[in-house]
Amino acid sequence: MATTKKSPPPADDPALVAAFEARIAAGESIEPKDWMPERYRKQLTRMMAQHAHSEIVGMLPEGNWITRAPSLRRKLSLIAKVQDEAGHGLYIYCGTETLGVERDELVAQLHDGTAKYSSIFNYPTLSWADMGVIGWFVDGAAIVNQTVLAKASYGPYARAMVRICKEENFHKRQGYEICATLAKGTPSQRAMLQDAIDRFWWPSLMMFGPSDKDSPNSAELLKWRVKRKTNDELRQRFVNLTVPQAQAIGVTLPDPDLTYNPETKNWDFGEIDWDEFWQVVGGNGPCNKERLAARNAAHDEGAWVREAALAHAAKQRRGTEAA
Ligand code: BYC
């Protein structure tokens, strides 16, 4: 859990809390210099930091395929996508800084394994079809989640989501287009696609977090309008949107219980393997250790860049002072 740099204000004054909650109820945006309950600051820092880490670690599974993209066109769009994810991470880290947290502190928590990031990035990318399916499912799930976060009560986070969602839309389209192409391909291309779908479907549903009854943070986040929909509501929306997309390209989602419910107008789906989810969240997924090792190695290898940048900044400062 991230700690804040500033010392907290005196225990939250009930009158201030009431005024804050009235602003939230009126749909106002909370800005960095506004008074906010310490718990609101903590919850936002936690959630935004996890989100930023997810964007950064999320580069690894796809980065794995840049050198093996099947054409120049595919390589260009994959590089652009991975680069966008880096930008999203940096953008959200800037957002956490507006809450009074040092980025270095958050990055250190990622590197020492104490911070969380999205479970989905702890699964391996075994074939080119995984690039398509990640764009379609993972970015698709991110859009469902983040379109709602674009209306979150904290201004810097909400504004970051607006821009990020625009880019995620491009990512989803490039992924779905890869899938649509493979779906029209040879039998082995179709088999490769179906295999990727089979591996990524359930982990993508897990991206939305535990079911509402097991989500300790949801009540507070919903009360303060950081979240505007529950984990289960967003998961259901993702399923409802994705089933027709799968039908359109003639692939099968690996859930025998997937059935349309005319009463609720939802696609009912089977039980998620929550044991697997908690194992992955707890650091024991297929690639958790590999991901952390890769992030730590990248950070260590970049030490000279940070040193050079700091030395350059110090030289500039000395020059300005001397002038
Ligand atoms: N994975 O009380 P809950 C992307 C944790 S990246 C791991 O429901 P909350 C992309 C949760 O943190 C997009 N941990 O939590 C990038 C909590 O632990 P703590 C990533 C999970 O916050 C590259 C505990 O379980 N998106 O799009 O109310 C390439 C209990 O959960 C997960 C975001 O980060 C999980 N899946 O709700 C392609 C969106 N789920 O902190 C694409 C922003 C739960 O209490 N975040 N946990 O120890 C959110 O919307 C919410 O934080 C969540 C969880 C829905 C994820």
CSV table of C-alpha atoms and ligand atoms in Angstrom, one decimal:
chain,number,residue,atom,x,y,z
A,1,MET,CA,0.0,0.0,0.0
A,2,ALA,CA,1.4,3.4,-1.0
A,3,THR,CA,2.1,6.0,1.7
A,4,THR,CA,1.6,9.7,1.1
A,5,LYS,CA,4.5,12.1,1.3
A,6,LYS,CA,2.5,14.9,3.0
A,7,SER,CA,1.5,14.4,6.6
A,8,PRO,CA,-2.3,13.8,6.8
A,9,PRO,CA,-4.5,16.7,7.9
A,10,PRO,CA,-6.0,16.4,11.4
A,11,ALA,CA,-8.5,13.5,11.6
A,12,ASP,CA,-11.2,14.0,9.0
A,13,ASP,CA,-13.5,16.7,10.3
A,14,PRO,CA,-17.2,15.5,9.9
A,15,ALA,CA,-18.2,18.9,8.6
A,16,LEU,CA,-15.5,18.7,5.9
A,17,VAL,CA,-16.5,15.1,5.0
A,18,ALA,CA,-20.1,16.2,4.7
A,19,ALA,CA,-19.2,19.1,2.4
A,20,PHE,CA,-16.9,16.8,0.4
A,21,GLU,CA,-19.7,14.2,0.0
A,22,ALA,CA,-22.2,16.9,-1.0
A,23,ARG,CA,-19.8,17.9,-3.8
A,24,ILE,CA,-19.5,14.3,-5.0
A,25,ALA,CA,-23.3,13.9,-4.8
A,26,ALA,CA,-23.6,17.1,-7.0
A,27,GLY,CA,-21.4,15.5,-9.6
A,28,GLU,CA,-18.5,17.9,-9.0
A,29,SER,CA,-15.0,17.0,-9.9
A,30,ILE,CA,-12.5,16.7,-7.0
A,31,GLU,CA,-9.2,18.4,-7.9
A,32,PRO,CA,-5.7,17.9,-6.4
A,33,LYS,CA,-5.8,21.0,-4.1
A,34,ASP,CA,-9.3,20.4,-2.9
A,35,TRP,CA,-9.8,19.0,0.6
A,36,MET,CA,-10.4,15.2,0.5
A,37,PRO,CA,-10.8,12.6,3.2
A,38,GLU,CA,-7.5,10.8,3.8
A,39,ARG,CA,-9.2,7.5,3.0
A,40,TYR,CA,-10.3,8.8,-0.4
A,41,ARG,CA,-6.7,9.8,-1.1
A,42,LYS,CA,-5.5,6.4,0.0
A,43,GLN,CA,-8.0,4.5,-2.1
A,44,LEU,CA,-7.3,6.5,-5.2
A,45,THR,CA,-3.6,6.1,-4.7
A,46,ARG,CA,-3.9,2.4,-4.4
A,47,MET,CA,-6.2,2.0,-7.4
A,48,MET,CA,-4.3,4.4,-9.7
A,49,ALA,CA,-0.9,3.0,-8.7
A,50,GLN,CA,-2.2,-0.6,-9.6
A,51,HIS,CA,-3.6,0.7,-12.8
A,52,ALA,CA,-0.3,2.5,-13.8
A,53,HIS,CA,1.7,-0.7,-12.9
A,54,SER,CA,-0.7,-2.8,-15.0
A,55,GLU,CA,0.0,-0.6,-18.0
A,56,ILE,CA,3.8,-0.9,-17.6
A,57,VAL,CA,3.8,-4.7,-16.9
A,58,GLY,CA,1.2,-5.0,-19.7
A,59,MET,CA,3.9,-4.1,-22.2
A,60,LEU,CA,5.8,-7.4,-21.5
A,61,PRO,CA,3.4,-10.1,-22.9
A,62,GLU,CA,3.0,-8.2,-26.2
A,63,GLY,CA,6.6,-6.9,-26.3
A,64,ASN,CA,7.5,-10.6,-26.5
A,65,TRP,CA,6.0,-10.7,-30.1
A,66,ILE,CA,7.4,-7.5,-31.6
A,67,THR,CA,10.4,-9.3,-33.2
A,68,ARG,CA,8.1,-12.1,-34.5
A,69,ALA,CA,5.2,-10.1,-36.0
A,70,PRO,CA,4.3,-11.7,-39.3
A,71,SER,CA,4.6,-8.6,-41.4
A,72,LEU,CA,5.9,-5.0,-41.3
A,73,ARG,CA,2.4,-3.7,-41.0
A,74,ARG,CA,1.7,-5.9,-38.0
A,75,LYS,CA,5.0,-5.0,-36.4
A,76,LEU,CA,4.3,-1.3,-36.8
A,77,SER,CA,0.9,-1.4,-35.1
A,78,LEU,CA,2.1,-3.7,-32.3
A,79,ILE,CA,5.1,-1.4,-31.6
A,80,ALA,CA,2.7,1.6,-31.5
A,81,LYS,CA,0.4,-0.2,-29.2
A,82,VAL,CA,3.1,-1.3,-26.7
A,83,GLN,CA,4.4,2.3,-26.8
A,84,ASP,CA,1.0,3.6,-26.0
A,85,GLU,CA,0.8,1.4,-22.9
A,86,ALA,CA,4.0,2.9,-21.7
A,87,GLY,CA,2.5,6.4,-22.2
A,88,HIS,CA,-0.7,5.3,-20.2
A,89,GLY,CA,1.5,4.1,-17.3
A,90,LEU,CA,3.4,7.4,-17.2
A,91,TYR,CA,0.3,9.4,-17.5
A,92,ILE,CA,-1.3,7.6,-14.6
A,93,TYR,CA,1.8,7.8,-12.4
A,94,CYS,CA,1.6,11.6,-13.0
A,95,GLY,CA,-1.9,11.4,-11.7
A,96,THR,CA,-0.8,9.7,-8.5
A,97,GLU,CA,1.8,12.4,-8.0
A,98,THR,CA,-1.1,14.9,-7.8
A,99,LEU,CA,-2.1,12.9,-4.7
A,100,GLY,CA,1.2,13.6,-3.0
A,101,VAL,CA,3.0,10.3,-3.7
A,102,GLU,CA,6.4,10.0,-5.2
A,103,ARG,CA,6.6,7.9,-8.4
A,104,ASP,CA,9.8,6.3,-7.2
A,105,GLU,CA,8.0,5.0,-4.1
A,106,LEU,CA,5.3,3.3,-6.2
A,107,VAL,CA,7.8,1.9,-8.7
A,108,ALA,CA,9.9,0.5,-5.8
A,109,GLN,CA,6.7,-1.3,-4.6
A,110,LEU,CA,6.2,-2.8,-8.0
A,111,HIS,CA,9.8,-4.0,-8.2
A,112,ASP,CA,9.8,-5.5,-4.7
A,113,GLY,CA,6.6,-7.4,-5.4
A,114,THR,CA,4.5,-5.7,-2.8
A,115,ALA,CA,2.3,-3.8,-5.3
A,116,LYS,CA,-0.5,-5.4,-7.3
A,117,TYR,CA,-1.0,-5.1,-11.1
A,118,SER,CA,-3.6,-6.7,-13.3
A,119,SER,CA,-3.7,-10.5,-13.1
A,120,ILE,CA,-4.1,-10.8,-16.8
A,121,PHE,CA,-0.5,-10.0,-17.5
A,122,ASN,CA,0.8,-13.0,-15.6
A,123,TYR,CA,-0.3,-15.4,-18.4
A,124,PRO,CA,2.2,-16.3,-21.2
A,125,THR,CA,1.8,-15.2,-24.8
A,126,LEU,CA,2.4,-18.4,-26.8
A,127,SER,CA,1.4,-17.6,-30.3
A,128,TRP,CA,0.9,-14.7,-32.7
A,129,ALA,CA,-2.9,-15.2,-32.2
A,130,ASP,CA,-2.4,-14.1,-28.6
A,131,MET,CA,-1.7,-10.6,-29.9
A,132,GLY,CA,-5.0,-10.5,-31.6
A,133,VAL,CA,-6.9,-11.9,-28.6
A,134,ILE,CA,-5.2,-9.6,-26.1
A,135,GLY,CA,-6.2,-6.6,-28.2
A,136,TRP,CA,-9.8,-7.9,-28.6
A,137,PHE,CA,-10.4,-9.2,-25.0
A,138,VAL,CA,-7.9,-7.4,-22.8
A,139,ASP,CA,-8.1,-3.9,-24.3
A,140,GLY,CA,-11.8,-4.6,-24.8
A,141,ALA,CA,-12.2,-5.3,-21.1
A,142,ALA,CA,-10.1,-2.2,-20.3
A,143,ILE,CA,-12.4,0.0,-22.4
A,144,VAL,CA,-15.5,-1.3,-20.6
A,145,ASN,CA,-13.8,-0.6,-17.2
A,146,GLN,CA,-12.2,2.7,-18.1
A,147,THR,CA,-15.0,4.3,-20.0
A,148,VAL,CA,-16.8,4.3,-16.7
A,149,LEU,CA,-13.7,5.5,-14.9
A,150,ALA,CA,-13.6,8.5,-17.2
A,151,LYS,CA,-16.6,9.7,-15.1
A,152,ALA,CA,-14.7,9.1,-11.8
A,153,SER,CA,-14.9,11.8,-9.2
A,154,TYR,CA,-11.2,12.6,-9.2
A,155,GLY,CA,-10.5,15.0,-12.0
A,156,PRO,CA,-6.9,14.0,-13.0
A,157,TYR,CA,-7.8,10.3,-13.1
A,158,ALA,CA,-11.0,10.9,-15.0
A,159,ARG,CA,-9.3,13.1,-17.6
A,160,ALA,CA,-6.5,10.6,-18.0
A,161,MET,CA,-9.1,7.9,-18.8
A,162,VAL,CA,-10.6,10.0,-21.6
A,163,ARG,CA,-7.4,10.0,-23.6
A,164,ILE,CA,-6.4,6.4,-22.7
A,165,CYS,CA,-9.8,5.1,-23.8
A,166,LYS,CA,-9.3,6.7,-27.3
A,167,GLU,CA,-6.1,4.8,-27.6
A,168,GLU,CA,-7.5,1.5,-26.2
A,169,ASN,CA,-10.2,1.7,-28.9
A,170,PHE,CA,-7.5,1.6,-31.6
A,171,HIS,CA,-5.8,-1.3,-29.7
A,172,LYS,CA,-9.0,-3.2,-29.6
A,173,ARG,CA,-9.7,-2.8,-33.3
A,174,GLN,CA,-6.1,-3.8,-34.3
A,175,GLY,CA,-6.6,-6.9,-32.1
A,176,TYR,CA,-10.0,-7.8,-33.4
A,177,GLU,CA,-8.8,-7.3,-37.0
A,178,ILE,CA,-5.9,-9.8,-36.4
A,179,CYS,CA,-8.5,-12.3,-35.0
A,180,ALA,CA,-10.9,-11.7,-37.9
A,181,THR,CA,-8.0,-12.3,-40.4
A,182,LEU,CA,-7.0,-15.5,-38.7
A,183,ALA,CA,-10.6,-16.7,-38.5
A,184,LYS,CA,-10.7,-16.5,-42.3
A,185,GLY,CA,-7.3,-18.2,-42.7
A,186,THR,CA,-6.1,-21.7,-43.0
A,187,PRO,CA,-7.2,-24.5,-40.6
A,188,SER,CA,-4.0,-24.2,-38.6
A,189,GLN,CA,-4.5,-20.4,-38.3
A,190,ARG,CA,-8.1,-20.9,-37.1
A,191,ALA,CA,-6.9,-23.5,-34.6
A,192,MET,CA,-4.2,-21.1,-33.3
A,193,LEU,CA,-6.8,-18.4,-32.9
A,194,GLN,CA,-9.2,-20.7,-31.1
A,195,ASP,CA,-6.4,-21.9,-28.8
A,196,ALA,CA,-5.6,-18.3,-27.8
A,197,ILE,CA,-9.3,-17.6,-27.2
A,198,ASP,CA,-9.6,-20.7,-25.0
A,199,ARG,CA,-6.6,-19.6,-22.9
A,200,PHE,CA,-7.5,-15.9,-22.6
A,201,TRP,CA,-11.2,-15.9,-22.1
A,202,TRP,CA,-11.5,-16.7,-18.4
A,203,PRO,CA,-8.4,-14.6,-17.3
A,204,SER,CA,-10.0,-11.7,-19.2
A,205,LEU,CA,-13.2,-12.1,-17.1
A,206,MET,CA,-11.0,-12.0,-14.0
A,207,MET,CA,-9.7,-8.6,-15.0
A,208,PHE,CA,-12.8,-7.1,-13.5
A,209,GLY,CA,-11.9,-8.2,-10.0
A,210,PRO,CA,-13.6,-10.5,-7.5
A,211,SER,CA,-17.4,-10.8,-7.5
A,212,ASP,CA,-19.2,-8.0,-5.8
A,213,LYS,CA,-19.8,-10.0,-2.6
A,214,ASP,CA,-16.0,-10.6,-2.2
A,215,SER,CA,-14.8,-7.1,-3.2
A,216,PRO,CA,-13.7,-5.2,-0.1
A,217,ASN,CA,-13.0,-1.9,-1.7
A,218,SER,CA,-16.1,-1.5,-3.9
A,219,ALA,CA,-18.5,0.0,-1.3
A,220,GLU,CA,-16.2,2.9,-0.5
A,221,LEU,CA,-15.2,3.5,-4.1
A,222,LEU,CA,-18.8,3.5,-5.2
A,223,LYS,CA,-19.8,5.8,-2.4
A,224,TRP,CA,-17.2,8.3,-3.5
A,225,ARG,CA,-18.0,7.8,-7.2
A,226,VAL,CA,-14.5,6.6,-8.1
A,227,LYS,CA,-16.2,3.5,-9.4
A,228,ARG,CA,-19.6,4.1,-11.0
A,229,LYS,CA,-20.4,0.4,-11.7
A,230,THR,CA,-19.6,-2.7,-9.8
A,231,ASN,CA,-17.1,-5.4,-10.8
A,232,ASP,CA,-19.9,-7.8,-11.7
A,233,GLU,CA,-21.9,-5.2,-13.7
A,234,LEU,CA,-18.8,-4.4,-15.8
A,235,ARG,CA,-17.9,-8.0,-16.3
A,236,GLN,CA,-21.5,-8.7,-17.5
A,237,ARG,CA,-21.3,-5.8,-19.9
A,238,PHE,CA,-18.0,-7.1,-21.4
A,239,VAL,CA,-19.6,-10.6,-21.9
A,240,ASN,CA,-22.7,-9.0,-23.5
A,241,LEU,CA,-20.5,-7.0,-25.9
A,242,THR,CA,-18.1,-9.8,-26.7
A,243,VAL,CA,-20.4,-12.7,-27.5
A,244,PRO,CA,-21.8,-11.1,-30.7
A,245,GLN,CA,-18.3,-10.2,-31.8
A,246,ALA,CA,-17.2,-13.8,-31.4
A,247,GLN,CA,-20.3,-15.0,-33.4
A,248,ALA,CA,-19.4,-12.4,-36.1
A,249,ILE,CA,-16.1,-14.1,-36.8
A,250,GLY,CA,-17.2,-17.6,-36.2
A,251,VAL,CA,-15.2,-18.5,-33.1
A,252,THR,CA,-16.3,-20.2,-29.9
A,253,LEU,CA,-16.0,-18.8,-26.4
A,254,PRO,CA,-14.9,-21.6,-24.1
A,255,ASP,CA,-17.9,-21.7,-21.7
A,256,PRO,CA,-20.7,-24.3,-22.2
A,257,ASP,CA,-22.9,-22.3,-19.9
A,258,LEU,CA,-22.9,-19.2,-22.0
A,259,THR,CA,-26.6,-18.7,-22.8
A,260,TYR,CA,-28.8,-15.7,-23.7
A,261,ASN,CA,-31.3,-14.8,-21.1
A,262,PRO,CA,-34.3,-13.1,-22.7
A,263,GLU,CA,-35.6,-11.9,-19.4
A,264,THR,CA,-32.5,-10.0,-18.3
A,265,LYS,CA,-31.2,-9.5,-21.9
A,266,ASN,CA,-27.8,-10.7,-20.6
A,267,TRP,CA,-25.6,-13.5,-21.7
A,268,ASP,CA,-25.4,-15.8,-18.6
A,269,PHE,CA,-22.0,-17.3,-18.1
A,270,GLY,CA,-20.4,-20.1,-16.0
A,271,GLU,CA,-18.5,-19.9,-12.7
A,272,ILE,CA,-15.1,-18.2,-12.7
A,273,ASP,CA,-12.3,-20.2,-11.1
A,274,TRP,CA,-11.7,-17.9,-8.2
A,275,ASP,CA,-9.0,-20.1,-6.7
A,276,GLU,CA,-7.0,-19.5,-9.9
A,277,PHE,CA,-7.7,-15.7,-9.7
A,278,TRP,CA,-6.5,-15.4,-6.1
A,279,GLN,CA,-3.4,-17.6,-6.8
A,280,VAL,CA,-2.4,-15.2,-9.6
A,281,VAL,CA,-3.2,-12.1,-7.6
A,282,GLY,CA,-1.1,-13.5,-4.8
A,283,GLY,CA,2.0,-13.8,-6.9
A,284,ASN,CA,1.7,-17.5,-8.0
A,285,GLY,CA,0.4,-17.2,-11.6
A,286,PRO,CA,2.3,-18.7,-14.5
A,287,CYS,CA,4.5,-15.6,-15.2
A,288,ASN,CA,4.4,-13.5,-12.0
A,289,LYS,CA,8.1,-14.1,-11.2
A,290,GLU,CA,9.2,-13.7,-14.8
A,291,ARG,CA,7.3,-10.3,-15.1
A,292,LEU,CA,8.9,-8.9,-12.0
A,293,ALA,CA,12.4,-10.1,-13.0
A,294,ALA,CA,11.9,-8.4,-16.4
A,295,ARG,CA,10.8,-5.1,-14.8
A,296,ASN,CA,13.7,-5.2,-12.4
A,297,ALA,CA,16.2,-5.9,-15.1
A,298,ALA,CA,14.8,-3.1,-17.3
A,299,HIS,CA,15.0,-0.7,-14.4
A,300,ASP,CA,18.6,-1.7,-13.5
A,301,GLU,CA,19.7,-1.5,-17.2
A,302,GLY,CA,18.2,2.0,-17.4
A,303,ALA,CA,20.2,3.3,-14.4
A,304,TRP,CA,22.7,5.0,-16.6
A,305,VAL,CA,19.9,6.9,-18.4
A,306,ARG,CA,18.5,8.2,-15.1
A,307,GLU,CA,22.0,9.2,-14.0
A,308,ALA,CA,22.7,11.0,-17.3
A,309,ALA,CA,19.3,12.8,-17.2
A,310,LEU,CA,19.9,13.9,-13.6
A,311,ALA,CA,23.4,15.1,-14.4
A,312,HIS,CA,22.1,17.0,-17.4
A,313,ALA,CA,19.4,18.7,-15.3
A,314,ALA,CA,21.9,19.6,-12.6
A,315,LYS,CA,24.2,21.1,-15.2
A,316,GLN,CA,21.3,23.1,-16.7
A,317,ARG,CA,20.5,24.4,-13.2
A,318,ARG,CA,24.1,25.4,-12.5
A,319,GLY,CA,24.1,27.3,-15.8
A,320,THR,CA,20.9,29.1,-15.0
A,321,GLU,CA,22.2,30.1,-11.5
A,322,ALA,CA,25.5,31.3,-12.9
A,323,ALA,CA,23.7,33.5,-15.5
B,1,BYC,N1,-5.7,-8.3,-10.8
B,1,BYC,O1,-11.9,-4.9,-3.7
B,1,BYC,P1,-11.6,-5.2,-5.1
B,1,BYC,C1,-4.6,-2.4,-19.6
B,1,BYC,C2,-7.2,-6.9,-6.2
B,1,BYC,S1,-4.2,-2.3,-18.0
B,1,BYC,C3,-4.9,-8.1,-9.7
B,1,BYC,O2,-12.6,-5.5,-6.1
B,1,BYC,P2,-11.1,-2.7,-6.5
B,1,BYC,C4,-3.7,-2.9,-20.7
B,1,BYC,C5,-7.6,-5.4,-5.8
B,1,BYC,O3,-6.6,-4.6,-6.2
B,1,BYC,C6,-5.7,-2.1,-17.2
B,1,BYC,N2,-5.5,-7.7,-8.6
B,1,BYC,O4,-10.6,-4.0,-5.7
B,1,BYC,C7,-2.3,-2.7,-20.5
B,1,BYC,C8,-7.7,-5.6,-4.3
B,1,BYC,O5,-6.4,-5.7,-3.7
B,1,BYC,P3,-5.9,-4.6,-2.5
B,1,BYC,C9,-5.8,-2.4,-15.8
B,1,BYC,C10,-6.8,-7.5,-8.6
B,1,BYC,O6,-9.9,-1.8,-6.5
B,1,BYC,C11,-1.5,-3.2,-21.4
B,1,BYC,C12,-8.3,-7.0,-4.1
B,1,BYC,O7,-8.0,-7.7,-5.3
B,1,BYC,N3,-7.0,-1.7,-15.3
B,1,BYC,O8,-5.7,-2.1,-19.9
B,1,BYC,O9,-12.4,-2.2,-5.9
B,1,BYC,C13,-1.9,-3.9,-22.5
B,1,BYC,C14,-9.8,-6.9,-4.0
B,1,BYC,O10,-10.5,-6.4,-5.1
B,1,BYC,C15,-7.6,-7.7,-9.7
B,1,BYC,C16,-7.1,-1.2,-14.1
B,1,BYC,O11,-6.2,-1.2,-13.3
B,1,BYC,C17,-7.0,-8.1,-10.9
B,1,BYC,N4,-7.7,-8.4,-12.0
B,1,BYC,O12,-11.4,-3.3,-7.9
B,1,BYC,C18,-3.3,-4.1,-22.7
B,1,BYC,C19,-8.4,-0.4,-13.9
B,1,BYC,N5,-8.9,-7.4,-9.3
B,1,BYC,O13,-5.5,-3.4,-3.3
B,1,BYC,C20,-4.2,-3.5,-21.8
B,1,BYC,C21,-8.5,0.3,-12.6
B,1,BYC,C22,-8.9,-7.1,-8.0
B,1,BYC,O14,-7.1,-4.3,-1.6
B,1,BYC,N6,-8.8,-0.5,-11.5
B,1,BYC,N7,-7.7,-7.1,-7.6
B,1,BYC,O15,-4.8,-5.3,-1.9
B,1,BYC,C23,-10.1,-1.0,-11.2
B,1,BYC,O16,-11.0,-0.7,-11.9
B,1,BYC,C24,-10.2,-1.7,-10.0
B,1,BYC,O17,-9.1,-1.5,-9.1
B,1,BYC,C25,-10.4,-3.2,-10.1
B,1,BYC,C26,-10.5,-3.9,-8.7
B,1,BYC,C27,-11.7,-3.5,-10.8
B,1,BYC,C28,-9.3,-3.9,-10.9
